[in-house]
């Protein structure tokens, strides 16, 4: 079957009455379909390129800090953020002297 025979009724309905308008419409439709086709191929290639060139991030080493003096700060961080914490008697095993009932 001839492909032009399939499109002939569409041309007789729209193209014969409006040749310039139908030509512009066909060009625009072809441009949109072509852009979608080539754009999707381009995005698939970009994803394959990223997968092929993906590198593993190096993990940052974790450290444990300790302190021995009462109320001395412990500074911990993961490279980007730092949190300040105070030591407590339960953490370092030392007790603070009580104020009040001294002999």
mmCIF file of C-alpha atoms in Angstrom:
data_model
loop_
_atom_site.group_PDB
_atom_site.id
_atom_site.type_symbol
_atom_site.label_atom_id
_atom_site.label_comp_id
_atom_site.label_asym_id
_atom_site.label_seq_id
_atom_site.Cartn_x
_atom_site.Cartn_y
_atom_site.Cartn_z
ATOM 1 C CA UNK A 1 0.000 0.000 0.000
ATOM 2 C CA UNK A 2 1.248 3.428 -0.924
ATOM 3 C CA UNK A 3 1.796 5.742 2.109
ATOM 4 C CA UNK A 4 0.669 8.700 0.033
ATOM 5 C CA UNK A 5 -2.733 7.051 -0.387
ATOM 6 C CA UNK A 6 -3.162 7.070 3.403
ATOM 7 C CA UNK A 7 -2.369 10.799 3.655
ATOM 8 C CA UNK A 8 -4.326 11.826 0.530
ATOM 9 C CA UNK A 9 -7.700 12.286 2.339
ATOM 10 C CA UNK A 10 -6.036 14.482 4.984
ATOM 11 C CA UNK A 11 -4.490 16.687 2.272
ATOM 12 C CA UNK A 12 -7.781 16.908 0.386
ATOM 13 C CA UNK A 13 -9.542 18.008 3.598
ATOM 14 C CA UNK A 14 -6.989 20.514 4.914
ATOM 15 C CA UNK A 15 -4.171 21.054 2.424
ATOM 16 C CA UNK A 16 -6.183 21.753 -0.719
ATOM 17 C CA UNK A 17 -8.222 24.466 0.973
ATOM 18 C CA UNK A 18 -5.346 25.990 2.979
ATOM 19 C CA UNK A 19 -2.027 25.051 1.340
ATOM 20 C CA UNK A 20 0.212 27.556 3.189
ATOM 21 C CA UNK A 21 -1.428 27.060 6.595
ATOM 22 C CA UNK A 22 -1.339 23.291 6.330
ATOM 23 C CA UNK A 23 2.327 23.396 5.271
ATOM 24 C CA UNK A 24 3.202 25.519 8.318
ATOM 25 C CA UNK A 25 1.219 23.140 10.563
ATOM 26 C CA UNK A 26 2.989 20.064 9.157
ATOM 27 C CA UNK A 27 6.409 21.718 9.540
ATOM 28 C CA UNK A 28 5.608 22.725 13.122
ATOM 29 C CA UNK A 29 4.329 19.237 13.969
ATOM 30 C CA UNK A 30 7.420 17.672 12.409
ATOM 31 C CA UNK A 31 9.652 20.087 14.337
ATOM 32 C CA UNK A 32 7.981 19.253 17.647
ATOM 33 C CA UNK A 33 8.128 15.506 17.018
ATOM 34 C CA UNK A 34 11.742 15.760 15.870
ATOM 35 C CA UNK A 35 12.684 17.824 18.908
ATOM 36 C CA UNK A 36 11.052 15.290 21.210
ATOM 37 C CA UNK A 37 12.774 12.385 19.478
ATOM 38 C CA UNK A 38 16.258 13.890 19.395
ATOM 39 C CA UNK A 39 15.872 15.437 22.856
ATOM 40 C CA UNK A 40 14.988 12.091 24.395
ATOM 41 C CA UNK A 41 17.939 10.411 22.645
ATOM 42 C CA UNK A 42 20.209 13.182 23.965
ATOM 43 C CA UNK A 43 18.964 12.703 27.544
ATOM 44 C CA UNK A 44 19.469 8.939 27.360
ATOM 45 C CA UNK A 45 23.039 9.507 26.178
ATOM 46 C CA UNK A 46 23.611 11.936 29.053
ATOM 47 C CA UNK A 47 22.428 9.349 31.599
ATOM 48 C CA UNK A 48 24.682 6.671 30.121
ATOM 49 C CA UNK A 49 27.626 9.074 30.193
ATOM 50 C CA UNK A 50 27.005 9.890 33.863
ATOM 51 C CA UNK A 51 26.804 6.206 34.774
ATOM 52 C CA UNK A 52 30.056 5.469 32.949
ATOM 53 C CA UNK A 53 31.942 8.369 34.561
ATOM 54 C CA UNK A 54 30.535 8.155 38.059
ATOM 55 C CA UNK A 55 33.127 8.071 40.831
ATOM 56 C CA UNK A 56 32.635 6.844 44.356
ATOM 57 C CA UNK A 57 32.892 9.575 47.003
ATOM 58 C CA UNK A 58 35.609 9.049 49.559
ATOM 59 C CA UNK A 59 34.161 8.617 53.043
ATOM 60 C CA UNK A 60 35.203 11.102 55.666
ATOM 61 C CA UNK A 61 36.918 9.520 58.654
ATOM 62 C CA UNK A 62 35.051 9.674 61.928
ATOM 63 C CA UNK A 63 36.879 10.465 65.117
ATOM 64 C CA UNK A 64 35.948 10.194 68.779
ATOM 65 C CA UNK A 65 36.877 13.075 71.033
ATOM 66 C CA UNK A 66 37.055 12.963 74.789
ATOM 67 C CA UNK A 67 37.729 15.377 77.592
ATOM 68 C CA UNK A 68 38.634 15.016 81.250
ATOM 69 C CA UNK A 69 38.038 18.388 82.908
ATOM 70 C CA UNK A 70 34.574 19.275 84.211
ATOM 71 C CA UNK A 71 32.523 21.403 81.812
ATOM 72 C CA UNK A 72 35.190 21.297 79.127
ATOM 73 C CA UNK A 73 33.727 21.350 75.621
ATOM 74 C CA UNK A 74 33.906 18.465 73.206
ATOM 75 C CA UNK A 75 33.977 19.614 69.590
ATOM 76 C CA UNK A 76 32.693 17.090 67.100
ATOM 77 C CA UNK A 77 32.116 17.584 63.397
ATOM 78 C CA UNK A 78 31.586 15.778 60.129
ATOM 79 C CA UNK A 79 33.481 18.190 57.907
ATOM 80 C CA UNK A 80 30.656 20.628 57.250
ATOM 81 C CA UNK A 81 28.933 21.152 60.570
ATOM 82 C CA UNK A 82 30.271 21.389 64.089
ATOM 83 C CA UNK A 83 28.300 20.784 67.264
ATOM 84 C CA UNK A 84 29.476 21.837 70.702
ATOM 85 C CA UNK A 85 28.707 19.604 73.659
ATOM 86 C CA UNK A 86 29.773 19.725 77.284
ATOM 87 C CA UNK A 87 31.090 16.728 79.111
ATOM 88 C CA UNK A 88 29.097 15.377 81.986
ATOM 89 C CA UNK A 89 30.270 13.480 85.069
ATOM 90 C CA UNK A 90 28.559 10.345 83.792
ATOM 91 C CA UNK A 91 30.575 10.386 80.561
ATOM 92 C CA UNK A 92 34.066 10.786 81.961
ATOM 93 C CA UNK A 93 33.566 8.921 85.261
ATOM 94 C CA UNK A 94 34.581 11.825 87.517
ATOM 95 C CA UNK A 95 32.338 13.431 90.074
ATOM 96 C CA UNK A 96 32.157 17.095 90.842
ATOM 97 C CA UNK A 97 32.636 18.217 94.442
ATOM 98 C CA UNK A 98 29.431 19.098 96.222
ATOM 99 C CA UNK A 99 28.974 22.648 97.464
ATOM 100 C CA UNK A 100 27.211 22.950 100.734
ATOM 101 C CA UNK A 101 27.877 20.306 103.413
ATOM 102 C CA UNK A 102 31.624 20.639 103.679
ATOM 103 C CA UNK A 103 33.362 19.859 107.023
#
